[in-house]
PDB file of C-alpha atoms in Angstrom:
ATOM      1  CA  SER A 612     115.649 131.353 104.211  1.00 72.00           C
ATOM      2  CA  GLU A 613     117.539 128.662 102.217  1.00 88.00           C
ATOM      3  CA  THR A 614     120.241 126.302 103.373  1.00 93.00           C
ATOM      4  CA  ALA A 615     122.702 127.698 100.758  1.00 91.00           C
ATOM      5  CA  ALA A 616     123.183 130.588 103.087  1.00 92.00           C
ATOM      6  CA  LEU A 617     124.572 128.216 105.667  1.00 93.00           C
ATOM      7  CA  ASP A 618     126.897 126.628 103.164  1.00 91.00           C
ATOM      8  CA  ILE A 619     128.363 129.984 102.254  1.00 92.00           C
ATOM      9  CA  VAL A 620     129.461 130.741 105.840  1.00 95.00           C
ATOM     10  CA  GLY A 621     130.609 127.176 106.504  1.00 95.00           C
ATOM     11  CA  ALA A 622     127.782 126.312 108.914  1.00 94.00           C
ATOM     12  CA  ILE A 623     126.191 122.894 109.211  1.00 90.00           C
ATOM     13  CA  LEU A 624     122.447 122.353 108.876  1.00 89.00           C
ATOM     14  CA  VAL A 625     120.984 120.939 112.031  1.00 86.00           C
ATOM     15  CA  GLY A 626     117.333 121.191 111.246  1.00 85.00           C
ATOM     16  CA  GLU A 627     114.406 123.466 110.382  1.00 87.00           C
ATOM     17  CA  VAL A 628     112.455 125.413 112.871  1.00 89.00           C
ATOM     18  CA  GLU A 629     108.874 124.159 112.623  1.00 87.00           C
ATOM     19  CA  PRO A 630     105.878 126.482 112.784  1.00 88.00           C
ATOM     20  CA  GLY A 631     104.851 126.808 116.363  1.00 92.00           C
ATOM     21  CA  GLU A 632     108.371 125.944 117.687  1.00 93.00           C
ATOM     22  CA  LEU A 633     110.603 128.060 119.851  1.00 95.00           C
ATOM     23  CA  ILE A 634     114.314 127.282 119.853  1.00 95.00           C
ATOM     24  CA  ALA A 635     116.449 128.493 122.819  1.00 95.00           C
ATOM     25  CA  ILE A 636     120.298 128.256 122.845  1.00 93.00           C
ATOM     26  CA  ASP A 637     122.183 129.211 125.924  1.00 94.00           C
ATOM     27  CA  GLU A 638     124.910 127.828 128.278  1.00 95.00           C
ATOM     28  CA  ASP A 639     122.760 124.772 128.934  1.00 91.00           C
ATOM     29  CA  GLY A 640     122.617 123.869 125.183  1.00 93.00           C
ATOM     30  CA  LEU A 641     119.713 123.777 122.839  1.00 91.00           C
ATOM     31  CA  ARG A 642     116.051 123.433 123.854  1.00 93.00           C
ATOM     32  CA  SER A 643     112.932 123.150 121.764  1.00 93.00           C
ATOM     33  CA  THR A 644     109.541 124.215 123.043  1.00 94.00           C
ATOM     34  CA  ARG A 645     106.191 123.882 121.299  1.00 94.00           C
ATOM     35  CA  PHE A 646     103.708 126.645 121.747  1.00 94.00           C
ATOM     36  CA  ALA A 647     101.287 125.722 118.938  1.00 94.00           C
ATOM     37  CA  VAL A 648     100.425 122.668 116.891  1.00 90.00           C
ATOM     38  CA  PRO A 649     102.353 122.921 113.554  1.00 87.00           C
ATOM     39  CA  GLU A 650     100.321 122.934 110.393  1.00 89.00           C
ATOM     40  CA  PRO A 651     102.967 123.747 107.751  1.00 89.00           C
ATOM     41  CA  LYS A 652     102.009 124.564 104.221  1.00 92.00           C
ATOM     42  CA  GLY A 653     105.309 124.824 102.390  1.00 92.00           C
ATOM     43  CA  CYS A 654     105.287 126.377  98.857  1.00 94.00           C
ATOM     44  CA  LEU A 655     105.172 123.568  96.288  1.00 96.00           C
ATOM     45  CA  PHE A 656     106.370 125.998  93.666  1.00 95.00           C
ATOM     46  CA  GLU A 657     109.749 126.238  95.494  1.00 95.00           C
ATOM     47  CA  TYR A 658     110.571 122.817  94.195  1.00 97.00           C
ATOM     48  CA  VAL A 659     109.661 123.916  90.643  1.00 96.00           C
ATOM     49  CA  TYR A 660     111.269 127.323  90.334  1.00 94.00           C
ATOM     50  CA  ILE A 661     111.767 129.630  93.380  1.00 92.00           C
ATOM     51  CA  ALA A 662     114.364 127.829  95.519  1.00 94.00           C
ATOM     52  CA  ARG A 663     118.022 127.607  94.612  1.00 94.00           C
ATOM     53  CA  PRO A 664     118.899 124.162  93.196  1.00 95.00           C
ATOM     54  CA  ASP A 665     121.563 123.637  95.814  1.00 95.00           C
ATOM     55  CA  ALA A 666     119.051 124.300  98.664  1.00 94.00           C
ATOM     56  CA  THR A 667     117.644 121.598 100.882  1.00 93.00           C
ATOM     57  CA  ILE A 668     113.956 121.809 101.964  1.00 93.00           C
ATOM     58  CA  ALA A 669     112.566 119.420 104.542  1.00 90.00           C
ATOM     59  CA  GLY A 670     115.511 117.053 103.938  1.00 90.00           C
ATOM     60  CA  ARG A 671     115.035 116.982 100.154  1.00 94.00           C
ATOM     61  CA  ASN A 672     117.681 118.490  97.833  1.00 95.00           C
ATOM     62  CA  VAL A 673     115.966 120.794  95.367  1.00 97.00           C
ATOM     63  CA  HIS A 674     118.056 119.831  92.344  1.00 98.00           C
ATOM     64  CA  SER A 675     117.438 116.140  92.930  1.00 98.00           C
ATOM     65  CA  ALA A 676     113.733 116.827  93.247  1.00 98.00           C
ATOM     66  CA  ARG A 677     113.743 118.685  89.952  1.00 98.00           C
ATOM     67  CA  VAL A 678     115.566 115.884  88.217  1.00 98.00           C
ATOM     68  CA  GLN A 679     113.019 113.479  89.523  1.00 98.00           C
ATOM     69  CA  ILE A 680     110.228 115.661  88.235  1.00 98.00           C
ATOM     70  CA  GLY A 681     111.861 115.489  84.801  1.00 98.00           C
ATOM     71  CA  ARG A 682     111.901 111.713  84.983  1.00 98.00           C
ATOM     72  CA  GLN A 683     108.255 111.607  85.972  1.00 98.00           C
ATOM     73  CA  LEU A 684     107.479 114.050  83.121  1.00 98.00           C
ATOM     74  CA  ALA A 685     109.095 111.652  80.638  1.00 98.00           C
ATOM     75  CA  ARG A 686     107.078 108.701  81.940  1.00 98.00           C
ATOM     76  CA  GLU A 687     103.865 110.656  81.735  1.00 98.00           C
ATOM     77  CA  HIS A 688     104.509 112.413  78.372  1.00 98.00           C
ATOM     78  CA  PRO A 689     106.949 110.472  76.177  1.00 98.00           C
ATOM     79  CA  VAL A 690     107.551 111.536  72.612  1.00 98.00           C
ATOM     80  CA  ASP A 691     109.906 110.509  69.728  1.00 98.00           C
ATOM     81  CA  ALA A 692     112.563 113.237  69.373  1.00 98.00           C
ATOM     82  CA  ASP A 693     116.220 113.833  68.674  1.00 98.00           C
ATOM     83  CA  LEU A 694     117.210 116.258  71.419  1.00 98.00           C
ATOM     84  CA  VAL A 695     116.110 117.385  74.873  1.00 98.00           C
ATOM     85  CA  ILE A 696     116.991 120.927  75.696  1.00 98.00           C
ATOM     86  CA  PRO A 697     116.214 123.045  78.822  1.00 98.00           C
ATOM     87  CA  VAL A 698     114.958 126.596  79.028  1.00 96.00           C
ATOM     88  CA  PRO A 699     117.878 127.872  81.074  1.00 92.00           C
ATOM     89  CA  GLU A 700     118.372 127.884  83.860  1.00 89.00           C
ATOM     90  CA  SER A 701     115.221 126.894  85.680  1.00 91.00           C
ATOM     91  CA  GLY A 702     114.405 124.103  83.255  1.00 95.00           C
ATOM     92  CA  THR A 703     117.869 122.442  83.358  1.00 97.00           C
ATOM     93  CA  PRO A 704     117.441 119.843  86.092  1.00 98.00           C
ATOM     94  CA  ALA A 705     114.082 118.633  84.802  1.00 98.00           C
ATOM     95  CA  ALA A 706     115.477 118.378  81.267  1.00 98.00           C
ATOM     96  CA  ILE A 707     118.339 116.241  82.584  1.00 98.00           C
ATOM     97  CA  GLY A 708     115.819 113.993  84.180  1.00 98.00           C
ATOM     98  CA  TYR A 709     113.685 113.823  81.094  1.00 98.00           C
ATOM     99  CA  ALA A 710     116.664 112.908  78.942  1.00 98.00           C
ATOM    100  CA  GLU A 711     117.851 110.233  81.428  1.00 98.00           C
ATOM    101  CA  GLU A 712     114.443 108.569  81.638  1.00 98.00           C
ATOM    102  CA  SER A 713     113.560 108.792  77.904  1.00 98.00           C
ATOM    103  CA  GLY A 714     117.037 107.953  76.551  1.00 98.00           C
ATOM    104  CA  ILE A 715     116.919 110.987  74.248  1.00 98.00           C
ATOM    105  CA  THR A 716     120.167 112.959  73.976  1.00 98.00           C
ATOM    106  CA  TYR A 717     120.490 115.928  76.237  1.00 98.00           C
ATOM    107  CA  GLY A 718     121.956 119.118  74.883  1.00 97.00           C
ATOM    108  CA  GLN A 719     121.895 122.894  74.767  1.00 96.00           C
ATOM    109  CA  GLY A 720     119.590 124.641  72.291  1.00 96.00           C
ATOM    110  CA  LEU A 721     119.085 128.093  73.948  1.00 95.00           C
ATOM    111  CA  MET A 722     121.663 130.508  75.292  1.00 93.00           C
ATOM    112  CA  LYS A 723     120.785 132.736  78.152  1.00 88.00           C
ATOM    113  CA  ASN A 724     121.949 136.282  78.340  1.00 83.00           C
ATOM    114  CA  PRO A 725     123.340 136.596  81.931  1.00 76.00           C
ATOM    115  CA  TYR A 726     122.556 140.334  82.026  1.00 74.00           C
ATOM    116  CA  VAL A 727     118.792 140.197  81.599  1.00 64.00           C
ATOM    117  CA  GLY A 728     116.559 139.588  84.629  1.00 57.00           C
ATOM    118  CA  ARG A 729     113.232 137.822  85.034  1.00 53.00           C
ATOM    119  CA  THR A 730     110.659 138.555  82.364  1.00 49.00           C
ATOM    120  CA  PHE A 731     107.405 137.339  83.925  1.00 48.00           C
ATOM    121  CA  ILE A 732     107.524 140.137  86.448  1.00 47.00           C
ATOM    122  CA  GLN A 733     107.961 142.951  83.936  1.00 50.00           C
ATOM    123  CA  PRO A 734     105.103 145.478  84.266  1.00 49.00           C
ATOM    124  CA  SER A 735     103.848 145.369  80.601  1.00 54.00           C
ATOM    125  CA  GLN A 736     103.247 142.818  77.823  1.00 55.00           C
ATOM    126  CA  THR A 737     105.604 144.685  75.468  1.00 55.00           C
ATOM    127  CA  LEU A 738     108.481 144.756  77.974  1.00 53.00           C
ATOM    128  CA  ARG A 739     107.973 141.055  78.722  1.00 56.00           C
ATOM    129  CA  GLN A 740     108.083 140.052  75.101  1.00 57.00           C
ATOM    130  CA  LEU A 741     111.092 142.229  74.389  1.00 62.00           C
ATOM    131  CA  GLY A 742     112.830 140.846  77.521  1.00 64.00           C
ATOM    132  CA  ILE A 743     112.366 137.258  76.249  1.00 73.00           C
ATOM    133  CA  ARG A 744     114.162 138.066  72.981  1.00 70.00           C
ATOM    134  CA  LEU A 745     116.909 139.734  74.860  1.00 80.00           C
ATOM    135  CA  LYS A 746     117.158 136.926  77.358  1.00 83.00           C
ATOM    136  CA  LEU A 747     117.283 133.830  75.097  1.00 90.00           C
ATOM    137  CA  ASN A 748     118.815 133.044  71.708  1.00 91.00           C
ATOM    138  CA  PRO A 749     118.769 129.719  69.915  1.00 94.00           C
ATOM    139  CA  LEU A 750     121.864 127.718  69.082  1.00 96.00           C
ATOM    140  CA  ARG A 751     121.031 127.185  65.465  1.00 96.00           C
ATOM    141  CA  GLU A 752     123.592 124.488  64.722  1.00 96.00           C
ATOM    142  CA  ASN A 753     122.236 122.343  67.547  1.00 96.00           C
ATOM    143  CA  VAL A 754     118.590 122.551  66.687  1.00 97.00           C
ATOM    144  CA  ARG A 755     118.491 122.712  62.903  1.00 97.00           C
ATOM    145  CA  GLY A 756     116.803 119.676  61.338  1.00 98.00           C
ATOM    146  CA  LYS A 757     115.975 118.088  64.669  1.00 98.00           C
ATOM    147  CA  ARG A 758     112.883 117.133  66.614  1.00 98.00           C
ATOM    148  CA  ILE A 759     113.232 119.080  69.863  1.00 98.00           C
ATOM    149  CA  VAL A 760     111.860 118.485  73.344  1.00 98.00           C
ATOM    150  CA  VAL A 761     112.115 121.804  75.213  1.00 98.00           C
ATOM    151  CA  VAL A 762     111.645 121.553  79.087  1.00 98.00           C
ATOM    152  CA  ASP A 763     110.609 124.554  81.091  1.00 97.00           C
ATOM    153  CA  ASP A 764     109.472 124.988  84.644  1.00 97.00           C
ATOM    154  CA  SER A 765     106.038 126.478  84.200  1.00 96.00           C
ATOM    155  CA  ILE A 766     103.654 128.440  81.874  1.00 95.00           C
ATOM    156  CA  VAL A 767     102.178 131.577  83.419  1.00 91.00           C
ATOM    157  CA  ARG A 768     101.100 133.935  80.628  1.00 89.00           C
ATOM    158  CA  GLY A 769     102.647 131.886  77.813  1.00 92.00           C
ATOM    159  CA  ASN A 770     104.845 134.684  76.469  1.00 89.00           C
ATOM    160  CA  THR A 771     108.074 132.902  77.085  1.00 90.00           C
ATOM    161  CA  GLN A 772     106.988 129.606  75.514  1.00 94.00           C
ATOM    162  CA  ARG A 773     105.432 131.220  72.529  1.00 95.00           C
ATOM    163  CA  ALA A 774     108.613 133.173  71.760  1.00 93.00           C
ATOM    164  CA  ILE A 775     110.767 130.110  72.364  1.00 95.00           C
ATOM    165  CA  VAL A 776     108.765 127.863  69.971  1.00 97.00           C
ATOM    166  CA  ARG A 777     108.907 130.590  67.287  1.00 95.00           C
ATOM    167  CA  MET A 778     112.692 131.044  67.778  1.00 95.00           C
ATOM    168  CA  LEU A 779     113.322 127.278  67.506  1.00 97.00           C
ATOM    169  CA  ARG A 780     111.279 126.949  64.380  1.00 97.00           C
ATOM    170  CA  GLU A 781     113.028 129.945  62.806  1.00 95.00           C
ATOM    171  CA  ALA A 782     116.340 128.278  63.702  1.00 96.00           C
ATOM    172  CA  GLY A 783     115.304 125.156  61.687  1.00 97.00           C
ATOM    173  CA  ALA A 784     113.804 122.793  64.271  1.00 98.00           C
ATOM    174  CA  LEU A 785     111.541 120.234  62.551  1.00 98.00           C
ATOM    175  CA  GLU A 786     109.312 119.624  65.560  1.00 98.00           C
ATOM    176  CA  VAL A 787     108.993 121.478  68.928  1.00 98.00           C
ATOM    177  CA  HIS A 788     107.574 119.410  71.895  1.00 98.00           C
ATOM    178  CA  VAL A 789     107.068 121.481  75.061  1.00 98.00           C
ATOM    179  CA  ARG A 790     107.278 119.693  78.436  1.00 98.00           C
ATOM    180  CA  ILE A 791     106.515 121.540  81.640  1.00 98.00           C
ATOM    181  CA  SER A 792     107.751 120.382  85.040  1.00 98.00           C
ATOM    182  CA  SER A 793     104.745 121.724  86.957  1.00 98.00           C
ATOM    183  CA  PRO A 794     101.017 121.384  86.482  1.00 98.00           C
ATOM    184  CA  PRO A 795      99.021 124.226  84.772  1.00 97.00           C
ATOM    185  CA  VAL A 796      99.107 127.372  86.792  1.00 94.00           C
ATOM    186  CA  ARG A 797      95.377 128.338  87.042  1.00 93.00           C
ATOM    187  CA  TRP A 798      95.273 130.426  90.231  1.00 90.00           C
ATOM    188  CA  PRO A 799      97.184 133.502  91.429  1.00 87.00           C
ATOM    189  CA  CYS A 800      99.458 133.418  94.415  1.00 86.00           C
ATOM    190  CA  PHE A 801      98.992 135.863  97.264  1.00 81.00           C
ATOM    191  CA  TYR A 802     101.953 134.736  99.357  1.00 80.00           C
ATOM    192  CA  GLY A 803     104.968 136.151  97.545  1.00 71.00           C
ATOM    193  CA  ILE A 804     104.987 135.019  93.930  1.00 72.00           C
ATOM    194  CA  ASP A 805     104.206 137.809  91.502  1.00 67.00           C
ATOM    195  CA  PHE A 806     101.658 135.820  89.533  1.00 66.00           C
ATOM    196  CA  ALA A 807      98.956 137.505  87.484  1.00 62.00           C
ATOM    197  CA  THR A 808      95.251 137.662  88.031  1.00 76.00           C
ATOM    198  CA  ARG A 809      93.301 134.656  86.950  1.00 82.00           C
ATOM    199  CA  ALA A 810      92.239 136.428  83.767  1.00 82.00           C
ATOM    200  CA  GLU A 811      95.941 136.709  82.740  1.00 84.00           C
ATOM    201  CA  LEU A 812      96.898 133.126  83.437  1.00 91.00           C
ATOM    202  CA  LEU A 813      96.971 131.139  80.126  1.00 93.00           C
ATOM    203  CA  ALA A 814      95.745 127.956  81.714  1.00 94.00           C
ATOM    204  CA  ASN A 815      92.668 129.622  83.090  1.00 90.00           C
ATOM    205  CA  GLY A 816      89.839 128.738  80.681  1.00 86.00           C
ATOM    206  CA  LEU A 817      92.058 126.795  78.164  1.00 94.00           C
ATOM    207  CA  ASP A 818      92.518 123.029  78.032  1.00 95.00           C
ATOM    208  CA  ASN A 819      95.939 121.533  77.254  1.00 96.00           C
ATOM    209  CA  ASP A 820      95.227 121.471  73.533  1.00 97.00           C
ATOM    210  CA  GLY A 821      94.174 125.135  73.598  1.00 97.00           C
ATOM    211  CA  ILE A 822      97.418 126.053  75.385  1.00 97.00           C
ATOM    212  CA  ARG A 823      99.381 124.020  72.889  1.00 98.00           C
ATOM    213  CA  ARG A 824      97.833 125.917  69.997  1.00 97.00           C
ATOM    214  CA  SER A 825      98.403 129.215  71.757  1.00 96.00           C
ATOM    215  CA  ILE A 826     102.110 128.674  72.158  1.00 97.00           C
ATOM    216  CA  GLY A 827     102.435 126.945  68.672  1.00 97.00           C
ATOM    217  CA  ALA A 828     104.006 123.676  69.938  1.00 98.00           C
ATOM    218  CA  ASP A 829     103.589 120.298  68.161  1.00 98.00           C
ATOM    219  CA  THR A 830     102.780 118.621  71.535  1.00 98.00           C
ATOM    220  CA  LEU A 831     102.478 119.847  75.106  1.00 98.00           C
ATOM    221  CA  GLY A 832     102.762 117.928  78.357  1.00 98.00           C
ATOM    222  CA  TYR A 833     102.527 118.954  82.005  1.00 98.00           C
ATOM    223  CA  VAL A 834     103.666 116.886  84.955  1.00 98.00           C
ATOM    224  CA  SER A 835     100.759 115.715  87.019  1.00 98.00           C
ATOM    225  CA  LEU A 836     100.192 117.300  90.490  1.00 98.00           C
ATOM    226  CA  SER A 837     100.531 113.887  92.075  1.00 98.00           C
ATOM    227  CA  GLY A 838     103.758 113.301  90.217  1.00 98.00           C
ATOM    228  CA  LEU A 839     105.134 116.689  91.356  1.00 98.00           C
ATOM    229  CA  ILE A 840     104.198 116.088  94.953  1.00 98.00           C
ATOM    230  CA  ALA A 841     105.788 112.658  94.931  1.00 98.00           C
ATOM    231  CA  ALA A 842     109.073 114.146  93.735  1.00 97.00           C
ATOM    232  CA  THR A 843     109.262 116.388  96.753  1.00 97.00           C
ATOM    233  CA  GLU A 844     109.013 113.454  99.126  1.00 96.00           C
ATOM    234  CA  GLN A 845     106.646 115.531 101.261  1.00 95.00           C
ATOM    235  CA  PRO A 846     103.054 114.649 102.135  1.00 95.00           C
ATOM    236  CA  LYS A 847     100.448 116.582 100.245  1.00 95.00           C
ATOM    237  CA  THR A 848      99.039 118.067 103.514  1.00 94.00           C
ATOM    238  CA  ARG A 849     102.352 119.821 104.220  1.00 94.00           C
ATOM    239  CA  LEU A 850     102.320 121.736 100.924  1.00 96.00           C
ATOM    240  CA  CYS A 851     100.548 124.755  99.591  1.00 95.00           C
ATOM    241  CA  ARG A 852      99.314 123.886  96.061  1.00 95.00           C
ATOM    242  CA  ALA A 853      96.972 126.826  95.643  1.00 93.00           C
ATOM    243  CA  CYS A 854      98.414 128.052  92.323  1.00 93.00           C
ATOM    244  CA  PHE A 855      97.702 124.570  90.852  1.00 95.00           C
ATOM    245  CA  ASP A 856      94.437 123.464  92.483  1.00 95.00           C
ATOM    246  CA  GLY A 857      92.954 126.620  94.032  1.00 91.00           C
ATOM    247  CA  GLU A 858      93.021 125.303  97.610  1.00 93.00           C
ATOM    248  CA  TYR A 859      94.407 128.152  99.619  1.00 91.00           C
ATOM    249  CA  PRO A 860      95.763 127.514 103.120  1.00 90.00           C
ATOM    250  CA  ILE A 861      93.768 130.471 104.597  1.00 84.00           C
ATOM    251  CA  ASP A 862      90.363 131.977 103.791  1.00 80.00           C
ATOM    252  CA  LEU A 863      90.373 134.725 101.248  1.00 75.00           C
ATOM    253  CA  PRO A 864      88.019 137.763 100.966  1.00 67.00           C
ATOM    254  CA  ALA A 865      85.148 137.924  98.456  1.00 63.00           C
ATOM    255  CA  GLY A 866      86.007 137.426  94.813  1.00 58.00           C
ATOM    256  CA  ASN A 867      85.650 141.091  93.918  1.00 48.00           C
ATOM    257  CA  LEU A 868      88.432 141.965  96.346  1.00 50.00           C
ATOM    258  CA  ILE A 869      90.893 139.355  95.079  1.00 57.00           C
ATOM    259  CA  GLY A 870      94.189 140.693  93.768  1.00 56.00           C
ATOM    260  CA  LYS A 871      97.830 139.919  94.236  1.00 54.00           C
ATOM    261  CA  HIS A 872      98.031 142.511  97.075  1.00 59.00           C
ATOM    262  CA  VAL A 873      95.045 141.116  98.912  1.00 60.00           C
ATOM    263  CA  LEU A 874      96.982 140.036 102.003  1.00 59.00           C
ATOM    264  CA  GLU A 875      98.984 143.268 102.371  1.00 59.00           C
ATOM    265  CA  GLY A 876      96.113 145.089 103.955  1.00 56.00           C
ATOM    266  CA  VAL A 877      95.122 142.400 106.470  1.00 50.00           C
ATOM    267  CA  GLY A 878      94.586 144.019 109.846  1.00 48.00           C
ATOM    268  CA  ARG A 879      94.077 147.521 108.406  1.00 48.00           C
ATOM    269  CA  ARG A 880      91.067 149.410 109.782  1.00 35.00           C
ATOM    270  CA  VAL A 881      89.731 152.720 108.600  1.00 37.00           C
ATOM    271  CA  ALA A 882      87.717 154.700 111.075  1.00 37.00           C
ATOM    272  CA  THR A 883      84.588 156.095 109.487  1.00 38.00           C
ATOM    273  CA  SER A 884      82.779 157.142 112.705  1.00 38.00           C
ATOM    274  CA  THR A 885      82.832 160.693 114.111  1.00 39.00           C
ATOM    275  CA  PRO A 886      84.305 161.589 117.578  1.00 41.00           C
ATOM    276  CA  ASP A 887      80.732 162.024 118.859  1.00 45.00           C
ATOM    277  CA  SER A 888      79.388 158.736 117.750  1.00 41.00           C
ATOM    278  CA  PRO A 889      78.903 155.978 120.334  1.00 39.00           C
ATOM    279  CA  GLU A 890      81.087 153.541 118.416  1.00 38.00           C
ATOM    280  CA  HIS A 891      84.024 155.899 118.442  1.00 38.00           C
ATOM    281  CA  THR A 892      85.717 154.364 121.420  1.00 36.00           C
ATOM    282  CA  ALA A 893      89.336 154.099 120.257  1.00 36.00           C
ATOM    283  CA  SER A 894      91.716 155.913 118.037  1.00 34.00           C
ATOM    284  CA  PRO A 895      91.870 154.746 114.451  1.00 36.00           C
ATOM    285  CA  LEU A 896      94.496 152.333 113.155  1.00 33.00           C
ATOM    286  CA  VAL A 897      96.929 153.337 110.533  1.00 35.00           C
ATOM    287  CA  ALA A 898      98.887 150.762 108.500  1.00 36.00           C
ATOM    288  CA  THR A 899     102.663 151.221 108.466  1.00 35.00           C
ATOM    289  CA  PRO A 900     104.659 150.356 105.312  1.00 39.00           C
ATOM    290  CA  GLY A 901     105.575 147.015 106.892  1.00 40.00           C
ATOM    291  CA  GLY A 902     101.910 146.067 107.322  1.00 39.00           C
ATOM    292  CA  ALA A 903     101.652 146.604 111.068  1.00 39.00           C
ATOM    293  CA  SER A 904      98.905 148.716 112.522  1.00 37.00           C
ATOM    294  CA  VAL A 905      99.624 151.586 114.944  1.00 37.00           C
ATOM    295  CA  HIS A 906      97.306 153.924 116.835  1.00 36.00           C
ATOM    296  CA  ARG A 907      97.117 157.422 115.444  1.00 35.00           C
ATOM    297  CA  PRO A 908      96.684 160.141 118.091  1.00 37.00           C
TER     298      PRO A 908
END
């Protein structure tokens, strides 16, 4: 779904297929037909973390957007420090932008183990915490005796940032200032990101100072939602911002049914009536693994 796939095969990006648009290509050329009014709600978190940096979304290069987010972050949350370091790799472009805007030296302070996968999707707290230690290790010579600005893409549960702050202090950092290139994540995502329930999200119920104390940082700054949206060069109405502001593009079930799999059973119907009852007029529907419903004989 990203333009990098086109680059790999040597293709040229012509454009994106809009929602409600049908593209036909035949001997007469290319034709576009609209069968519905488009109301796109592209994922704002793609610009923060999900998309590849070399991808282009709606005409905007993702790496450039992330660098701009870092610049905005430096304007919104300046600090006196000696070194700006990223949490690799997702925090790197924003850290570059922060350093450029602030004038603070950019450098490396954390080394990433290339053989360890994502930690925030591990099934247990113990595995997530162990994975962070295996995944990142501080460059002690670079951080010892320095005031550090560490730039990361987001805080979900806080495990990563808590471990990073502790590691940097153990490595001799005098101060650790955490800067996040997205607003606080307060709401779960039901569209493909494996975010936790609201109860597990650190920003749910804590203000910025409470989060700062929880992760052990000297200061904490998030980019504003308006600043993030501006960096995408997309209008707010074309973006899904639900994980940040709780405004979901579609209606959700009652609160007691909410969970990260809430949309996987949409369309599923369980027959509770008996064959002799008046309402038993059709065979029951059974959900297939792909989510489609089929009639059971």
